[in-house]
XYZ file of C-alpha atoms in Angstrom:
356
model
C 139.814 86.540 107.228
C 136.555 85.870 109.432
C 138.111 86.976 112.333
C 139.257 90.375 110.989
C 135.782 90.855 109.788
C 134.351 90.275 113.233
C 137.241 92.610 114.904
C 135.956 95.075 112.460
C 132.033 94.753 113.216
C 132.654 94.976 116.511
C 134.939 98.144 116.266
C 132.192 99.911 114.224
C 129.421 98.756 116.265
C 130.436 99.621 119.882
C 126.572 99.258 121.219
C 126.574 95.701 119.832
C 129.451 94.499 121.955
C 127.928 93.844 125.160
C 125.424 91.579 123.398
C 128.318 88.857 122.284
C 129.717 87.009 125.106
C 133.465 86.214 125.530
C 132.907 82.821 124.537
C 131.695 83.789 121.158
C 135.527 84.935 120.093
C 136.405 81.739 121.651
C 134.345 79.488 119.765
C 135.290 81.494 116.670
C 138.830 80.743 117.839
C 138.277 76.928 117.868
C 136.626 76.361 115.183
C 138.882 78.887 112.485
C 138.812 75.569 110.287
C 135.415 75.942 109.501
C 135.704 79.087 108.464
C 136.048 79.982 104.573
C 136.403 83.511 103.450
C 134.911 84.744 106.492
C 131.349 83.129 105.730
C 130.770 81.628 108.965
C 131.390 84.762 110.985
C 129.251 86.647 108.827
C 126.426 84.151 108.461
C 126.398 84.012 112.410
C 126.320 87.496 112.660
C 124.166 88.760 110.223
C 121.679 86.401 111.822
C 121.985 87.384 115.220
C 121.153 91.068 113.698
C 118.594 89.913 112.199
C 116.400 88.158 114.722
C 117.435 90.497 117.500
C 117.299 93.806 116.135
C 114.196 92.963 113.337
C 112.424 92.245 116.336
C 113.305 95.219 118.523
C 112.262 97.269 115.308
C 109.018 95.869 114.875
C 108.090 96.515 118.257
C 109.131 100.188 118.085
C 107.326 100.623 115.007
C 103.973 99.625 116.677
C 104.851 101.537 119.337
C 105.262 104.421 117.158
C 102.292 103.630 114.897
C 100.388 103.979 118.567
C 101.189 107.534 119.428
C 102.320 108.865 116.396
C 99.721 112.385 116.910
C 101.677 112.292 120.111
C 105.018 114.041 119.376
C 106.415 114.152 122.876
C 105.848 110.378 123.076
C 107.312 109.759 119.635
C 110.522 111.693 120.389
C 110.592 109.925 123.539
C 110.677 106.535 121.701
C 113.415 107.879 119.297
C 115.620 108.226 121.950
C 115.247 105.587 124.401
C 116.105 103.447 121.144
C 119.267 105.290 120.554
C 120.283 105.010 124.018
C 119.599 101.019 123.705
C 121.861 101.387 120.486
C 119.158 99.921 118.067
C 119.622 101.195 114.704
C 116.274 101.874 113.136
C 115.285 100.309 109.855
C 113.333 101.588 106.833
C 110.273 100.709 108.497
C 111.026 102.608 111.702
C 112.337 105.839 109.755
C 108.988 106.022 107.312
C 106.789 105.708 110.744
C 109.289 108.226 112.037
C 109.079 110.780 108.936
C 105.437 110.399 109.249
C 104.914 111.396 112.501
C 107.378 114.671 111.928
C 105.428 115.253 108.954
C 102.067 115.420 110.658
C 103.376 117.665 113.493
C 105.212 120.227 111.143
C 108.707 118.980 112.266
C 110.612 119.637 109.256
C 114.195 120.094 110.926
C 113.603 116.333 112.558
C 112.987 115.139 109.418
C 116.015 116.565 108.231
C 117.990 114.677 110.748
C 116.107 111.476 110.126
C 117.541 112.061 106.764
C 120.944 112.511 107.480
C 121.134 109.661 110.235
C 119.735 107.230 107.512
C 122.608 108.028 105.525
C 125.423 107.648 108.175
C 123.597 104.045 108.902
C 123.422 103.054 105.517
C 119.807 102.861 105.145
C 118.445 103.303 101.504
C 115.049 105.314 101.194
C 112.348 103.536 99.373
C 109.461 105.392 97.163
C 107.584 105.085 100.290
C 109.745 107.225 102.397
C 109.973 109.597 99.997
C 106.540 109.944 99.479
C 106.155 110.360 103.301
C 108.687 113.693 103.356
C 107.190 115.213 100.194
C 103.960 115.308 101.811
C 105.596 116.792 104.784
C 107.021 119.438 102.541
C 104.151 120.167 100.940
C 102.555 121.223 104.096
C 105.942 123.248 105.004
C 109.054 123.981 103.719
C 108.007 123.550 100.135
C 111.424 124.619 98.206
C 112.408 120.846 99.298
C 109.983 119.196 97.251
C 111.768 119.606 93.860
C 115.191 118.689 95.094
C 113.537 115.639 97.018
C 111.929 114.698 93.498
C 115.486 114.923 92.125
C 117.070 112.736 94.578
C 114.816 109.823 94.184
C 115.610 110.209 90.240
C 119.096 109.932 91.224
C 118.762 106.955 93.428
C 117.193 105.352 90.269
C 113.663 105.480 92.790
C 110.808 105.636 90.099
C 107.757 108.054 91.859
C 104.702 105.773 91.776
C 100.856 106.797 91.790
C 101.081 107.672 95.799
C 103.808 110.423 94.702
C 101.287 111.834 91.628
C 98.461 111.707 94.321
C 100.724 113.955 96.767
C 102.119 116.240 93.830
C 98.321 116.566 92.501
C 96.692 117.480 95.953
C 99.671 120.289 96.760
C 99.200 121.861 93.082
C 95.630 121.490 93.227
C 95.147 123.609 96.578
C 97.152 126.154 94.844
C 95.541 126.266 91.647
C 99.103 125.406 89.332
C 96.629 123.383 86.705
C 99.956 123.566 84.339
C 101.985 121.649 86.644
C 98.803 119.248 87.194
C 98.815 118.685 83.251
C 102.758 118.143 83.984
C 102.005 115.364 86.028
C 99.481 113.642 84.015
C 101.973 113.477 81.239
C 104.204 111.557 83.335
C 101.757 109.211 84.971
C 100.808 108.312 81.069
C 104.796 108.148 80.365
C 105.470 106.049 83.186
C 102.046 103.904 82.351
C 100.575 103.854 85.651
C 96.583 104.005 86.247
C 95.745 106.521 88.348
C 93.905 105.155 91.256
C 90.699 106.568 93.484
C 92.857 108.683 95.646
C 94.859 110.241 92.487
C 91.565 111.131 90.816
C 89.870 112.142 94.064
C 92.751 114.501 94.338
C 92.054 115.867 90.394
C 88.327 116.400 91.416
C 89.171 118.261 94.585
C 91.584 120.554 92.851
C 89.197 121.262 89.630
C 86.041 121.684 91.902
C 87.466 124.143 93.971
C 88.165 126.907 91.022
C 84.950 125.752 89.902
C 86.088 123.351 86.488
C 83.100 121.298 86.115
C 83.754 120.083 82.662
C 87.166 118.652 83.896
C 85.222 116.849 86.680
C 82.734 115.027 84.485
C 85.569 114.313 82.490
C 87.082 112.582 85.648
C 84.306 111.042 86.316
C 84.180 109.379 83.016
C 87.931 108.209 83.682
C 86.330 106.598 86.358
C 84.220 104.379 84.834
C 86.423 103.648 82.076
C 88.714 102.242 84.759
C 86.134 100.425 86.574
C 86.804 102.380 89.780
C 83.833 103.000 92.337
C 84.287 106.486 94.166
C 84.525 105.781 98.190
C 83.707 107.818 100.872
C 85.762 110.564 100.640
C 85.479 110.821 96.575
C 81.816 111.169 96.836
C 82.251 113.748 99.886
C 84.595 115.832 97.367
C 82.387 115.267 94.368
C 78.944 116.435 96.551
C 80.699 119.553 98.035
C 82.013 120.669 94.505
C 77.587 120.273 93.344
C 76.599 122.163 96.269
C 79.133 124.787 95.725
C 77.879 124.714 92.046
C 74.161 124.838 93.355
C 73.482 121.861 91.482
C 71.279 119.957 93.883
C 69.641 117.443 91.343
C 73.520 115.892 91.112
C 74.121 116.119 94.506
C 70.804 114.008 94.471
C 71.569 111.680 92.215
C 75.113 111.396 94.025
C 73.414 110.460 97.180
C 71.490 107.567 95.454
C 74.730 105.929 94.006
C 76.013 106.302 97.345
C 72.924 104.179 98.954
C 73.359 101.679 95.935
C 76.883 100.893 96.864
C 76.098 101.065 100.672
C 78.553 103.880 101.188
C 76.879 105.687 103.961
C 77.689 109.537 103.846
C 79.471 110.794 106.924
C 78.939 113.951 109.156
C 81.084 116.138 106.465
C 79.027 115.293 103.856
C 75.675 116.386 105.332
C 77.222 119.271 106.630
C 78.162 120.361 103.356
C 74.665 119.796 101.919
C 73.185 121.441 104.930
C 75.217 124.634 104.101
C 74.606 124.622 100.738
C 70.702 124.515 101.235
C 70.893 127.185 104.095
C 72.643 129.619 102.178
C 70.257 129.238 99.290
C 67.529 129.695 101.941
C 65.802 126.492 101.247
C 64.820 125.718 104.854
C 62.329 122.617 103.671
C 65.446 121.246 102.095
C 67.277 121.520 105.385
C 64.909 119.916 107.464
C 64.978 117.104 104.838
C 68.801 116.519 105.442
C 68.459 116.985 109.340
C 65.767 113.826 109.306
C 68.277 111.800 106.913
C 70.805 112.513 109.328
C 68.692 111.285 111.876
C 68.197 108.109 109.854
C 71.353 107.608 109.641
C 72.169 108.068 113.445
C 74.441 110.719 112.640
C 74.261 113.804 115.303
C 74.950 117.506 114.482
C 77.793 118.993 115.607
C 79.187 122.395 116.145
C 79.814 123.055 112.715
C 76.224 122.147 111.734
C 74.887 124.332 114.480
C 76.606 127.267 113.418
C 76.212 127.124 109.767
C 72.357 126.938 110.622
C 72.408 129.597 113.019
C 74.352 132.292 110.433
C 71.844 131.357 108.057
C 68.581 131.210 109.919
C 69.905 135.224 111.248
C 70.763 135.945 107.835
C 67.046 135.527 106.601
C 65.428 136.992 109.712
C 63.857 133.435 111.044
C 64.182 134.899 114.625
C 62.513 131.495 116.311
C 64.508 129.156 114.431
C 67.543 130.963 115.252
C 66.786 130.721 118.937
C 66.175 126.978 118.822
C 69.403 126.463 116.975
C 71.348 128.605 119.692
C 69.706 126.914 122.292
C 70.881 123.659 121.009
C 74.053 124.698 120.073
C 74.718 125.864 123.699
C 73.658 122.510 124.851
C 76.307 120.808 122.631
C 78.749 122.833 123.839
C 78.209 122.116 127.592
C 77.832 118.497 126.834
C 81.124 118.450 124.745
C 82.891 120.905 126.972
C 83.787 123.435 124.535
C 83.567 126.524 126.497
C 84.930 129.644 124.417
C 82.729 130.303 121.362
C 83.259 132.904 118.886
C 80.859 135.746 119.488
C 79.789 136.126 115.823
C 77.967 132.324 115.835
C 75.369 134.263 118.297
C 72.660 137.042 117.693
C 74.903 139.913 116.748
C 72.683 142.539 117.482
C 69.167 140.974 119.025
C 67.522 144.403 118.834
C 68.065 144.348 115.173
C 66.487 141.275 114.859
C 63.208 142.224 117.425
C 62.899 145.302 115.425
C 62.415 143.457 112.518
C 59.742 141.155 113.858
C 57.730 144.004 115.565
C 57.754 145.522 111.964
C 56.618 142.367 110.254
């Protein structure tokens, strides 16, 4: 029975045949008396495959992670793996799906899923979360069928699944769906993490639901969760858009107490808010804070300031920002700049200054 099992394995896996020497079959024949119910051959074979292909998959997975943003390199690694007869494990499939999802290659994800079924590789919740995240960006019609497939395989969604769905529905303003997801979270007795709550804050903030934002902040305190840099960024952007700069200052103080430094995205959000409101003294203070944190302005910073200086007729300041923007673009190698970032009508501003 052990010989039959080994023969069946060889017949199904042509790619493995060269890895076994002729002596393997000879030794199997010589030690047939040691084979009981095929366990010896099965054990040897499974041990060999685990040692050989487990290590190969580990190396390949690391290569895929390193090049996950380079879709051509990823595809080359995959094709090379198939040519060598290596069957990917679940970790490799998940990394491949993540790379394809980032690059919007939904067709390749479908190929992976079919290949997994062929190779009897059962997906787990992490794999499903990866492809659902890809479907939220492209091919949204596949989200519901994928969730039903999870349920059919008795794979329970985890908090990451709920976070992906909340982020998706939040961007589209589907708050009824968000409420339904929150009910599912309660039913599954899953405590939301900081990522889930940050997605909720982002969803409510985009549509000006500040009362719900405050409720989530209270929930964070109850769960003893400390906002991370991303969560603080979402909160600050929320209150900047609401014009509540007192709350913004309070949040910056909290970040300082927690030793969480604000990043360029946070500063750009605050700068844009002050500039749009015409509070240029506050703009200068924020620029000074950026220097204190050794954060340099980027194209977003300069273009926002340039637009708002010109909007309020501050010609001298606008010219200085225009020069800094041009220096930044020359230094970073960016050549093409949308014309609206510069003075759209120099004579208009010159006339305004002459009238004053």
